[in-house]
Short mmCIF file of C-alpha atoms in Angstrom, two decimals:
data_model
loop_
_atom_site.label_atom_id
_atom_site.label_comp_id
_atom_site.label_asym_id
_atom_site.label_seq_id
_atom_site.Cartn_x
_atom_site.Cartn_y
_atom_site.Cartn_z
CA UNK A 27 82.02 80.25 175.21
CA UNK A 28 83.17 79.50 178.73
CA UNK A 29 84.83 82.89 178.63
CA UNK A 30 84.32 83.72 182.30
CA UNK A 31 85.77 80.40 183.39
CA UNK A 32 88.80 80.83 181.15
CA UNK A 33 89.35 84.34 182.48
CA UNK A 34 89.32 83.11 186.05
CA UNK A 35 92.38 80.97 185.26
CA UNK A 36 94.60 83.85 184.12
CA UNK A 37 95.52 87.38 185.08
CA UNK A 38 93.61 90.44 183.96
CA UNK A 39 96.52 91.41 181.65
CA UNK A 40 96.13 88.24 179.55
CA UNK A 41 92.35 88.72 179.36
CA UNK A 42 92.79 92.33 178.23
CA UNK A 43 95.40 91.36 175.63
CA UNK A 44 93.23 88.56 174.20
CA UNK A 45 90.08 90.72 174.03
CA UNK A 46 92.04 93.60 172.53
CA UNK A 47 93.54 91.30 169.90
CA UNK A 48 90.10 89.89 169.06
CA UNK A 49 88.34 93.25 168.87
CA UNK A 50 91.13 94.80 166.77
CA UNK A 51 90.85 91.88 164.36
CA UNK A 52 87.06 92.28 164.23
CA UNK A 53 87.46 96.00 163.54
CA UNK A 54 89.65 95.01 160.58
CA UNK A 55 87.04 92.50 159.41
CA UNK A 56 84.35 95.18 159.64
CA UNK A 57 86.39 97.35 157.29
CA UNK A 58 86.94 94.40 154.93
CA UNK A 59 83.24 93.48 154.81
CA UNK A 60 82.05 97.11 154.92
CA UNK A 61 80.20 96.69 158.21
CA UNK A 62 79.64 99.25 160.95
CA UNK A 63 80.87 98.51 164.46
CA UNK A 64 78.11 99.58 166.83
CA UNK A 65 79.68 98.84 170.21
CA UNK A 66 81.35 96.32 172.47
CA UNK A 67 79.58 95.18 175.61
CA UNK A 68 81.88 93.18 177.84
CA UNK A 69 83.07 90.33 175.66
CA UNK A 70 80.34 90.96 173.05
CA UNK A 71 80.97 92.74 169.74
CA UNK A 72 78.02 94.30 167.93
CA UNK A 73 78.17 95.29 164.26
CA UNK A 74 75.69 95.97 161.49
CA UNK A 75 75.32 96.53 157.77
CA UNK A 76 72.85 98.46 155.67
CA UNK A 77 71.61 100.80 158.37
CA UNK A 78 70.54 103.39 155.81
CA UNK A 79 69.12 100.99 153.21
CA UNK A 80 66.74 98.07 153.00
CA UNK A 81 68.45 94.72 153.55
CA UNK A 82 69.09 92.55 150.51
CA UNK A 83 70.12 88.91 150.08
CA UNK A 84 73.64 90.23 149.35
CA UNK A 85 73.65 91.83 152.81
CA UNK A 86 72.80 88.51 154.41
CA UNK A 87 75.59 86.78 152.48
CA UNK A 88 78.02 89.51 153.60
CA UNK A 89 77.08 88.94 157.25
CA UNK A 90 77.50 85.17 156.88
CA UNK A 91 80.97 85.62 155.33
CA UNK A 92 81.85 87.95 158.20
CA UNK A 93 80.62 85.34 160.72
CA UNK A 94 82.80 82.65 159.14
CA UNK A 95 85.85 84.95 159.22
CA UNK A 96 85.04 85.89 162.84
CA UNK A 97 85.03 82.24 163.89
CA UNK A 98 88.38 81.68 162.16
CA UNK A 99 89.97 84.70 163.84
CA UNK A 100 88.59 83.83 167.28
CA UNK A 101 89.87 80.27 166.99
CA UNK A 102 93.40 81.61 166.59
CA UNK A 103 93.27 83.54 169.88
CA UNK A 104 93.77 81.78 173.20
CA UNK A 105 93.05 82.44 176.84
CA UNK A 106 94.41 80.03 179.45
CA UNK A 107 95.80 77.92 176.60
CA UNK A 108 92.37 77.37 175.04
CA UNK A 109 91.10 78.77 171.75
CA UNK A 110 88.26 81.25 171.93
CA UNK A 111 84.87 80.06 170.76
CA UNK A 112 82.09 82.41 169.70
CA UNK A 113 78.33 82.43 169.37
CA UNK A 114 76.91 84.56 166.58
CA UNK A 115 73.40 85.93 166.12
CA UNK A 116 72.37 87.43 162.77
CA UNK A 117 69.02 89.10 162.19
CA UNK A 118 67.58 91.39 159.52
CA UNK A 119 64.97 94.01 160.35
CA UNK A 120 64.35 97.74 160.67
CA UNK A 121 65.95 99.61 163.56
CA UNK A 122 66.44 103.16 164.72
CA UNK A 123 69.97 104.36 165.38
CA UNK A 124 71.18 107.42 167.20
CA UNK A 125 73.65 108.93 169.60
CA UNK A 126 72.68 108.78 173.27
CA UNK A 127 74.25 110.52 176.21
CA UNK A 128 76.39 113.63 176.44
CA UNK A 129 79.19 112.76 178.85
CA UNK A 130 80.29 109.61 177.00
CA UNK A 131 78.06 109.68 173.92
CA UNK A 132 77.51 106.41 172.10
CA UNK A 133 75.83 105.39 168.90
CA UNK A 134 73.21 102.78 169.67
CA UNK A 135 70.50 100.85 167.81
CA UNK A 136 66.95 100.62 169.13
CA UNK A 137 63.79 98.66 168.41
CA UNK A 138 62.58 95.09 168.70
CA UNK A 139 64.78 93.91 165.83
CA UNK A 140 67.90 95.16 167.62
CA UNK A 141 67.21 92.72 170.46
CA UNK A 142 66.59 89.69 168.21
CA UNK A 143 70.26 89.37 167.18
CA UNK A 144 71.29 89.40 170.82
CA UNK A 145 68.73 86.75 171.73
CA UNK A 146 69.94 84.57 168.82
CA UNK A 147 73.55 84.92 169.96
CA UNK A 148 72.67 84.01 173.55
CA UNK A 149 70.72 80.95 172.39
CA UNK A 150 73.51 79.79 170.09
CA UNK A 151 76.12 77.13 170.56
CA UNK A 152 79.89 77.28 170.31
CA UNK A 153 81.27 78.30 166.91
CA UNK A 154 77.84 78.46 165.32
CA UNK A 155 75.65 81.19 163.85
CA UNK A 156 71.90 81.46 164.41
CA UNK A 157 70.20 83.41 161.63
CA UNK A 158 66.66 84.70 161.27
#
């Protein structure tokens, strides 16, 4: 949180290095927790689990463990001498996934449940997870 303000205090190289370090660490965590990285949007990282199956309580626990690990990793990365803080939104519900575009194709998730996680993240507070 306060990412834009922190970025304004440093050069673009430091911002890129910090984001790259964070996203590489999150890619590693996705492998560890068997999650699927969907995409990055600016400073946001979107991942999912169980896209081809119905969600179970074990899936929710997996996402919560990932969220705790994410907060720990982010806290070890700094921009402008300050540790990164994250907001996390977790939601369970059916979605449709598919590849869109042909010039720079991307896998994307669609449906009302896809938006709920984003809304939860945006409504969250520093180093906390909102879950529905």
